[in-house]
Amino acid sequence: MTPHATSTPQDATSGLAKYIDHTLLRPEASEADILRLCKEAAEHHFKSVCVNPVWVRTANRALLGTGVLTCAVVGFPLGANNTDVKVFEARGATMDGADEVDMVINIAAARALDRDSLVSDISAVAEVVHGEESILKVIIETSLLSDAEKVLACQAAVEAGADFVKTSTGFNGGGATAADVALMRQTVGPDIGVKASGGVRTLEKAQEMIAAGATRIGTSSGIAIVTGAAGTSGY
């Protein structure tokens, strides 16, 4: 259910926490930072924490019994790894306890309109992720693609068996826009998730993304969003 932007702040953020992947992907993040992230996610009942693969075991242990999922990124942030490297990363992440995997596509293939390469890359990761009964989200990096390329990438993700398409890594410029989320939702239809990430720092921005069709929000400003404050980091 989409949160309402009326009445009290508590009403405005009711249910919003379950949209949020509480995210920390900075390369310098420490174990203490990850444990703090997990504690915050449990306190605010966020959907997941999203971390680099090296921290999956730490996060998974810290989140046991909280109901918060562990999400890992794969091929991050460039998507320029060979497919077998992404598969290896995804297998390791799920074996370490990742409930969800966010993979970056081969962006060059999308810009070349090479649908077959995209499907092959995504489906190989999907096979591993789904084999462990985990969820696959596919990052298409909207800021680097034309609308036609965004549509092609989303279509390839659906064909390859992805559970979600996702706007951005937050590392390559730009971020989520309502227009991109709406285009992605229109392309994938009602049964595939759409994750808006990159630059979502406020309650109003999160609500805008959800109104456009997002079913998940990736952000490092989750606490600010659910408390109605302004976040200071895009991802």
PDB file of C-alpha atoms in Angstrom:
ATOM      1  CA  MET A   1       0.000   0.000   0.000  1.00  0.00           C
ATOM      2  CA  THR A   2       1.366   3.416  -0.925  1.00  0.00           C
ATOM      3  CA  PRO A   3       1.915   5.660   2.114  1.00  0.00           C
ATOM      4  CA  HIS A   4      -0.197   8.820   2.229  1.00  0.00           C
ATOM      5  CA  ALA A   5       1.324  12.294   2.320  1.00  0.00           C
ATOM      6  CA  THR A   6      -1.413  13.739   4.522  1.00  0.00           C
ATOM      7  CA  SER A   7      -2.281  13.821   8.226  1.00  0.00           C
ATOM      8  CA  THR A   8       0.446  13.351  10.864  1.00  0.00           C
ATOM      9  CA  PRO A   9       4.104  12.442  10.187  1.00  0.00           C
ATOM     10  CA  GLN A  10       3.420   9.042  11.737  1.00  0.00           C
ATOM     11  CA  ASP A  11       0.602   8.497   9.237  1.00  0.00           C
ATOM     12  CA  ALA A  12       2.835   9.703   6.413  1.00  0.00           C
ATOM     13  CA  THR A  13       5.498   7.099   7.106  1.00  0.00           C
ATOM     14  CA  SER A  14       3.156   4.256   8.080  1.00  0.00           C
ATOM     15  CA  GLY A  15       4.295   1.121   6.253  1.00  0.00           C
ATOM     16  CA  LEU A  16       7.081   2.961   4.443  1.00  0.00           C
ATOM     17  CA  ALA A  17       9.878   1.171   6.320  1.00  0.00           C
ATOM     18  CA  LYS A  18       9.051  -2.097   4.547  1.00  0.00           C
ATOM     19  CA  TYR A  19       9.928  -0.461   1.229  1.00  0.00           C
ATOM     20  CA  ILE A  20      13.450   0.393   2.343  1.00  0.00           C
ATOM     21  CA  ASP A  21      16.709  -1.446   1.696  1.00  0.00           C
ATOM     22  CA  HIS A  22      18.944   0.217   4.321  1.00  0.00           C
ATOM     23  CA  THR A  23      22.176   0.569   2.393  1.00  0.00           C
ATOM     24  CA  LEU A  24      25.891   0.952   3.088  1.00  0.00           C
ATOM     25  CA  LEU A  25      28.150   0.281   0.109  1.00  0.00           C
ATOM     26  CA  ARG A  26      31.051   2.640   0.756  1.00  0.00           C
ATOM     27  CA  PRO A  27      34.354   0.794   0.294  1.00  0.00           C
ATOM     28  CA  GLU A  28      35.708   2.121   3.597  1.00  0.00           C
ATOM     29  CA  ALA A  29      32.782   0.843   5.686  1.00  0.00           C
ATOM     30  CA  SER A  30      33.976  -0.993   8.799  1.00  0.00           C
ATOM     31  CA  GLU A  31      32.517  -3.901  10.734  1.00  0.00           C
ATOM     32  CA  ALA A  32      31.258  -1.422  13.332  1.00  0.00           C
ATOM     33  CA  ASP A  33      29.512   0.520  10.554  1.00  0.00           C
ATOM     34  CA  ILE A  34      27.811  -2.640   9.273  1.00  0.00           C
ATOM     35  CA  LEU A  35      26.689  -3.674  12.753  1.00  0.00           C
ATOM     36  CA  ARG A  36      25.268  -0.192  13.302  1.00  0.00           C
ATOM     37  CA  LEU A  37      23.436  -0.457   9.957  1.00  0.00           C
ATOM     38  CA  CYS A  38      21.896  -3.763  11.019  1.00  0.00           C
ATOM     39  CA  LYS A  39      20.883  -2.405  14.413  1.00  0.00           C
ATOM     40  CA  GLU A  40      19.182   0.568  12.753  1.00  0.00           C
ATOM     41  CA  ALA A  41      17.405  -1.689  10.267  1.00  0.00           C
ATOM     42  CA  ALA A  42      16.072  -3.883  13.061  1.00  0.00           C
ATOM     43  CA  GLU A  43      14.931  -0.897  15.111  1.00  0.00           C
ATOM     44  CA  HIS A  44      13.072   0.681  12.197  1.00  0.00           C
ATOM     45  CA  HIS A  45      11.806  -2.600  10.679  1.00  0.00           C
ATOM     46  CA  PHE A  46      13.336  -1.976   7.258  1.00  0.00           C
ATOM     47  CA  LYS A  47      12.947  -4.608   4.552  1.00  0.00           C
ATOM     48  CA  SER A  48      16.649  -5.369   4.227  1.00  0.00           C
ATOM     49  CA  VAL A  49      20.184  -4.175   4.646  1.00  0.00           C
ATOM     50  CA  CYS A  50      22.216  -3.946   1.444  1.00  0.00           C
ATOM     51  CA  VAL A  51      25.979  -4.472   1.755  1.00  0.00           C
ATOM     52  CA  ASN A  52      29.047  -5.462  -0.206  1.00  0.00           C
ATOM     53  CA  PRO A  53      29.706  -9.234  -0.378  1.00  0.00           C
ATOM     54  CA  VAL A  54      32.505  -9.134   2.203  1.00  0.00           C
ATOM     55  CA  TRP A  55      29.960  -8.116   4.864  1.00  0.00           C
ATOM     56  CA  VAL A  56      27.167 -10.598   4.088  1.00  0.00           C
ATOM     57  CA  ARG A  57      28.071 -13.068   6.836  1.00  0.00           C
ATOM     58  CA  THR A  58      28.411 -10.277   9.385  1.00  0.00           C
ATOM     59  CA  ALA A  59      25.059  -8.778   8.444  1.00  0.00           C
ATOM     60  CA  ASN A  60      23.301 -12.124   8.280  1.00  0.00           C
ATOM     61  CA  ARG A  61      24.435 -13.038  11.781  1.00  0.00           C
ATOM     62  CA  ALA A  62      23.518  -9.619  13.160  1.00  0.00           C
ATOM     63  CA  LEU A  63      20.029  -9.791  11.634  1.00  0.00           C
ATOM     64  CA  LEU A  64      19.069 -13.276  12.816  1.00  0.00           C
ATOM     65  CA  GLY A  65      15.613 -13.203  14.368  1.00  0.00           C
ATOM     66  CA  THR A  66      14.896  -9.603  13.358  1.00  0.00           C
ATOM     67  CA  GLY A  67      12.857 -10.275  10.208  1.00  0.00           C
ATOM     68  CA  VAL A  68      15.189  -7.993   8.234  1.00  0.00           C
ATOM     69  CA  LEU A  69      16.666  -9.524   5.076  1.00  0.00           C
ATOM     70  CA  THR A  70      20.307  -9.497   3.984  1.00  0.00           C
ATOM     71  CA  CYS A  71      21.003  -8.168   0.482  1.00  0.00           C
ATOM     72  CA  ALA A  72      24.345  -8.306  -1.368  1.00  0.00           C
ATOM     73  CA  VAL A  73      25.534  -6.515  -4.495  1.00  0.00           C
ATOM     74  CA  VAL A  74      27.199  -8.399  -7.351  1.00  0.00           C
ATOM     75  CA  GLY A  75      29.265  -7.047 -10.246  1.00  0.00           C
ATOM     76  CA  PHE A  76      29.172  -3.774  -8.387  1.00  0.00           C
ATOM     77  CA  PRO A  77      29.375  -0.940  -9.290  1.00  0.00           C
ATOM     78  CA  LEU A  78      30.412  -1.197 -12.961  1.00  0.00           C
ATOM     79  CA  GLY A  79      28.759  -4.410 -14.163  1.00  0.00           C
ATOM     80  CA  ALA A  80      31.798  -4.962 -16.388  1.00  0.00           C
ATOM     81  CA  ASN A  81      32.784  -8.341 -14.912  1.00  0.00           C
ATOM     82  CA  ASN A  82      32.575 -11.497 -16.974  1.00  0.00           C
ATOM     83  CA  THR A  83      29.412 -13.481 -16.334  1.00  0.00           C
ATOM     84  CA  ASP A  84      31.251 -16.305 -14.600  1.00  0.00           C
ATOM     85  CA  VAL A  85      32.661 -13.805 -12.089  1.00  0.00           C
ATOM     86  CA  LYS A  86      29.158 -12.513 -11.328  1.00  0.00           C
ATOM     87  CA  VAL A  87      27.936 -16.083 -10.928  1.00  0.00           C
ATOM     88  CA  PHE A  88      30.810 -16.842  -8.537  1.00  0.00           C
ATOM     89  CA  GLU A  89      30.018 -13.717  -6.511  1.00  0.00           C
ATOM     90  CA  ALA A  90      26.315 -14.521  -6.406  1.00  0.00           C
ATOM     91  CA  ARG A  91      26.932 -18.093  -5.310  1.00  0.00           C
ATOM     92  CA  GLY A  92      29.259 -16.940  -2.552  1.00  0.00           C
ATOM     93  CA  ALA A  93      26.839 -14.272  -1.371  1.00  0.00           C
ATOM     94  CA  THR A  94      23.893 -16.645  -1.154  1.00  0.00           C
ATOM     95  CA  MET A  95      25.968 -19.306   0.578  1.00  0.00           C
ATOM     96  CA  ASP A  96      26.980 -16.653   3.108  1.00  0.00           C
ATOM     97  CA  GLY A  97      23.321 -15.920   3.788  1.00  0.00           C
ATOM     98  CA  ALA A  98      22.164 -13.301   1.271  1.00  0.00           C
ATOM     99  CA  ASP A  99      18.388 -13.422   0.889  1.00  0.00           C
ATOM    100  CA  GLU A 100      18.587 -11.021  -2.040  1.00  0.00           C
ATOM    101  CA  VAL A 101      21.194 -10.181  -4.675  1.00  0.00           C
ATOM    102  CA  ASP A 102      21.405  -6.891  -6.584  1.00  0.00           C
ATOM    103  CA  MET A 103      23.482  -7.413  -9.755  1.00  0.00           C
ATOM    104  CA  VAL A 104      24.688  -4.803 -12.231  1.00  0.00           C
ATOM    105  CA  ILE A 105      24.059  -5.543 -15.884  1.00  0.00           C
ATOM    106  CA  ASN A 106      26.610  -5.366 -18.679  1.00  0.00           C
ATOM    107  CA  ILE A 107      25.943  -1.688 -19.390  1.00  0.00           C
ATOM    108  CA  ALA A 108      27.893  -1.732 -22.646  1.00  0.00           C
ATOM    109  CA  ALA A 109      25.615  -4.505 -23.916  1.00  0.00           C
ATOM    110  CA  ALA A 110      22.553  -2.426 -23.090  1.00  0.00           C
ATOM    111  CA  ARG A 111      23.969   0.573 -24.932  1.00  0.00           C
ATOM    112  CA  ALA A 112      24.704  -1.670 -27.912  1.00  0.00           C
ATOM    113  CA  LEU A 113      21.097  -2.947 -27.769  1.00  0.00           C
ATOM    114  CA  ASP A 114      22.512  -6.467 -27.416  1.00  0.00           C
ATOM    115  CA  ARG A 115      19.554  -8.166 -25.796  1.00  0.00           C
ATOM    116  CA  ASP A 116      20.946 -11.682 -26.135  1.00  0.00           C
ATOM    117  CA  SER A 117      24.075 -10.803 -24.153  1.00  0.00           C
ATOM    118  CA  LEU A 118      21.995  -9.164 -21.438  1.00  0.00           C
ATOM    119  CA  VAL A 119      19.674 -12.162 -21.131  1.00  0.00           C
ATOM    120  CA  SER A 120      22.608 -14.574 -21.011  1.00  0.00           C
ATOM    121  CA  ASP A 121      24.393 -12.579 -18.291  1.00  0.00           C
ATOM    122  CA  ILE A 122      21.319 -12.098 -16.105  1.00  0.00           C
ATOM    123  CA  SER A 123      19.917 -15.589 -16.505  1.00  0.00           C
ATOM    124  CA  ALA A 124      23.191 -17.198 -15.399  1.00  0.00           C
ATOM    125  CA  VAL A 125      23.091 -15.216 -12.151  1.00  0.00           C
ATOM    126  CA  ALA A 126      19.349 -15.816 -11.765  1.00  0.00           C
ATOM    127  CA  GLU A 127      19.872 -19.576 -11.932  1.00  0.00           C
ATOM    128  CA  VAL A 128      22.314 -19.484  -9.020  1.00  0.00           C
ATOM    129  CA  VAL A 129      20.318 -17.014  -6.943  1.00  0.00           C
ATOM    130  CA  HIS A 130      17.000 -18.785  -7.410  1.00  0.00           C
ATOM    131  CA  GLY A 131      18.678 -22.119  -6.746  1.00  0.00           C
ATOM    132  CA  GLU A 132      19.271 -20.848  -3.212  1.00  0.00           C
ATOM    133  CA  GLU A 133      15.675 -19.531  -3.042  1.00  0.00           C
ATOM    134  CA  SER A 134      16.927 -15.950  -2.989  1.00  0.00           C
ATOM    135  CA  ILE A 135      15.658 -12.890  -4.869  1.00  0.00           C
ATOM    136  CA  LEU A 136      17.436 -11.281  -7.837  1.00  0.00           C
ATOM    137  CA  LYS A 137      17.312  -7.552  -8.515  1.00  0.00           C
ATOM    138  CA  VAL A 138      18.896  -6.249 -11.714  1.00  0.00           C
ATOM    139  CA  ILE A 139      20.512  -2.807 -11.728  1.00  0.00           C
ATOM    140  CA  ILE A 140      20.277  -1.220 -15.174  1.00  0.00           C
ATOM    141  CA  GLU A 141      22.059   2.093 -14.341  1.00  0.00           C
ATOM    142  CA  THR A 142      19.475   4.434 -15.831  1.00  0.00           C
ATOM    143  CA  SER A 143      21.730   7.500 -15.849  1.00  0.00           C
ATOM    144  CA  LEU A 144      23.913   5.894 -18.533  1.00  0.00           C
ATOM    145  CA  LEU A 145      21.087   4.701 -20.806  1.00  0.00           C
ATOM    146  CA  SER A 146      18.628   6.203 -23.262  1.00  0.00           C
ATOM    147  CA  ASP A 147      14.953   5.422 -22.796  1.00  0.00           C
ATOM    148  CA  ALA A 148      15.133   2.794 -25.544  1.00  0.00           C
ATOM    149  CA  GLU A 149      18.113   1.176 -23.818  1.00  0.00           C
ATOM    150  CA  LYS A 150      16.315   1.246 -20.443  1.00  0.00           C
ATOM    151  CA  VAL A 151      13.334  -0.524 -21.985  1.00  0.00           C
ATOM    152  CA  LEU A 152      15.568  -3.143 -23.624  1.00  0.00           C
ATOM    153  CA  ALA A 153      17.429  -3.771 -20.356  1.00  0.00           C
ATOM    154  CA  CYS A 154      14.172  -4.189 -18.439  1.00  0.00           C
ATOM    155  CA  GLN A 155      12.770  -6.536 -21.055  1.00  0.00           C
ATOM    156  CA  ALA A 156      15.956  -8.610 -20.925  1.00  0.00           C
ATOM    157  CA  ALA A 157      15.774  -8.775 -17.129  1.00  0.00           C
ATOM    158  CA  VAL A 158      12.202 -10.040 -17.256  1.00  0.00           C
ATOM    159  CA  GLU A 159      13.068 -12.610 -19.927  1.00  0.00           C
ATOM    160  CA  ALA A 160      16.035 -13.794 -17.844  1.00  0.00           C
ATOM    161  CA  GLY A 161      13.890 -14.352 -14.762  1.00  0.00           C
ATOM    162  CA  ALA A 162      14.733 -11.341 -12.579  1.00  0.00           C
ATOM    163  CA  ASP A 163      12.448 -10.597  -9.651  1.00  0.00           C
ATOM    164  CA  PHE A 164      13.139  -6.836  -9.697  1.00  0.00           C
ATOM    165  CA  VAL A 165      14.641  -4.184 -11.910  1.00  0.00           C
ATOM    166  CA  LYS A 166      16.553  -1.394 -10.167  1.00  0.00           C
ATOM    167  CA  THR A 167      17.451   2.093 -11.328  1.00  0.00           C
ATOM    168  CA  SER A 168      20.972   2.806 -10.166  1.00  0.00           C
ATOM    169  CA  THR A 169      24.121   1.886  -8.288  1.00  0.00           C
ATOM    170  CA  GLY A 170      24.496   5.429  -6.965  1.00  0.00           C
ATOM    171  CA  PHE A 171      28.149   5.351  -8.035  1.00  0.00           C
ATOM    172  CA  ASN A 172      27.963   6.396 -11.701  1.00  0.00           C
ATOM    173  CA  GLY A 173      26.200   9.743 -11.596  1.00  0.00           C
ATOM    174  CA  GLY A 174      22.507  10.475 -11.572  1.00  0.00           C
ATOM    175  CA  GLY A 175      20.032   8.443  -9.582  1.00  0.00           C
ATOM    176  CA  ALA A 176      16.397   7.491  -9.408  1.00  0.00           C
ATOM    177  CA  THR A 177      13.832   9.687 -11.132  1.00  0.00           C
ATOM    178  CA  ALA A 178      10.070   9.324 -11.137  1.00  0.00           C
ATOM    179  CA  ALA A 179      10.113   9.281 -14.937  1.00  0.00           C
ATOM    180  CA  ASP A 180      12.543   6.356 -15.036  1.00  0.00           C
ATOM    181  CA  VAL A 181      10.625   4.433 -12.389  1.00  0.00           C
ATOM    182  CA  ALA A 182       7.388   4.953 -14.322  1.00  0.00           C
ATOM    183  CA  LEU A 183       9.038   3.782 -17.560  1.00  0.00           C
ATOM    184  CA  MET A 184      10.438   0.716 -15.860  1.00  0.00           C
ATOM    185  CA  ARG A 185       7.085  -0.115 -14.282  1.00  0.00           C
ATOM    186  CA  GLN A 186       5.331   0.287 -17.626  1.00  0.00           C
ATOM    187  CA  THR A 187       7.902  -1.997 -19.252  1.00  0.00           C
ATOM    188  CA  VAL A 188       7.978  -4.838 -16.716  1.00  0.00           C
ATOM    189  CA  GLY A 189       4.271  -4.843 -15.870  1.00  0.00           C
ATOM    190  CA  PRO A 190       2.654  -5.361 -12.472  1.00  0.00           C
ATOM    191  CA  ASP A 191       4.303  -8.595 -11.364  1.00  0.00           C
ATOM    192  CA  ILE A 192       8.002  -7.590 -11.304  1.00  0.00           C
ATOM    193  CA  GLY A 193       9.416  -5.389  -8.551  1.00  0.00           C
ATOM    194  CA  VAL A 194      10.905  -1.972  -9.300  1.00  0.00           C
ATOM    195  CA  LYS A 195      13.596  -0.617  -6.972  1.00  0.00           C
ATOM    196  CA  ALA A 196      14.399   3.099  -6.957  1.00  0.00           C
ATOM    197  CA  SER A 197      17.894   3.862  -5.699  1.00  0.00           C
ATOM    198  CA  GLY A 198      20.317   6.743  -5.825  1.00  0.00           C
ATOM    199  CA  GLY A 199      19.468  10.192  -4.490  1.00  0.00           C
ATOM    200  CA  VAL A 200      16.368   9.188  -2.507  1.00  0.00           C
ATOM    201  CA  ARG A 201      16.981  11.161   0.686  1.00  0.00           C
ATOM    202  CA  THR A 202      13.616  12.468   1.891  1.00  0.00           C
ATOM    203  CA  LEU A 203      10.109  11.264   2.688  1.00  0.00           C
ATOM    204  CA  GLU A 204       8.731  13.298  -0.208  1.00  0.00           C
ATOM    205  CA  LYS A 205      11.197  11.800  -2.688  1.00  0.00           C
ATOM    206  CA  ALA A 206      10.461   8.272  -1.481  1.00  0.00           C
ATOM    207  CA  GLN A 207       6.722   8.840  -1.834  1.00  0.00           C
ATOM    208  CA  GLU A 208       7.291  10.221  -5.338  1.00  0.00           C
ATOM    209  CA  MET A 209       9.132   7.042  -6.306  1.00  0.00           C
ATOM    210  CA  ILE A 210       6.409   4.822  -4.853  1.00  0.00           C
ATOM    211  CA  ALA A 211       3.688   6.794  -6.618  1.00  0.00           C
ATOM    212  CA  ALA A 212       5.585   6.255  -9.887  1.00  0.00           C
ATOM    213  CA  GLY A 213       5.591   2.490  -9.363  1.00  0.00           C
ATOM    214  CA  ALA A 214       8.513   1.609  -7.091  1.00  0.00           C
ATOM    215  CA  THR A 215       8.027  -1.308  -4.713  1.00  0.00           C
ATOM    216  CA  ARG A 216      11.411  -0.950  -3.035  1.00  0.00           C
ATOM    217  CA  ILE A 217      13.646   2.017  -2.140  1.00  0.00           C
ATOM    218  CA  GLY A 218      17.424   1.677  -1.856  1.00  0.00           C
ATOM    219  CA  THR A 219      18.904   4.403   0.317  1.00  0.00           C
ATOM    220  CA  SER A 220      21.381   5.226   3.036  1.00  0.00           C
ATOM    221  CA  SER A 221      18.908   7.828   4.305  1.00  0.00           C
ATOM    222  CA  GLY A 222      16.241   5.386   5.475  1.00  0.00           C
ATOM    223  CA  ILE A 223      16.075   6.760   9.010  1.00  0.00           C
ATOM    224  CA  ALA A 224      15.683  10.315   7.725  1.00  0.00           C
ATOM    225  CA  ILE A 225      12.927   9.155   5.383  1.00  0.00           C
ATOM    226  CA  VAL A 226      10.851   7.379   8.017  1.00  0.00           C
ATOM    227  CA  THR A 227      11.302  10.230  10.512  1.00  0.00           C
ATOM    228  CA  GLY A 228      10.535  12.946   7.947  1.00  0.00           C
ATOM    229  CA  ALA A 229      13.994  14.499   8.164  1.00  0.00           C
ATOM    230  CA  ALA A 230      16.435  15.218   5.322  1.00  0.00           C
ATOM    231  CA  GLY A 231      19.157  12.702   4.568  1.00  0.00           C
ATOM    232  CA  THR A 232      22.731  13.680   3.783  1.00  0.00           C
ATOM    233  CA  SER A 233      23.815  10.820   1.543  1.00  0.00           C
ATOM    234  CA  GLY A 234      22.369   9.549  -1.698  1.00  0.00           C
ATOM    235  CA  TYR A 235      23.341   5.885  -1.252  1.00  0.00           C
TER     236      TYR A 235
END
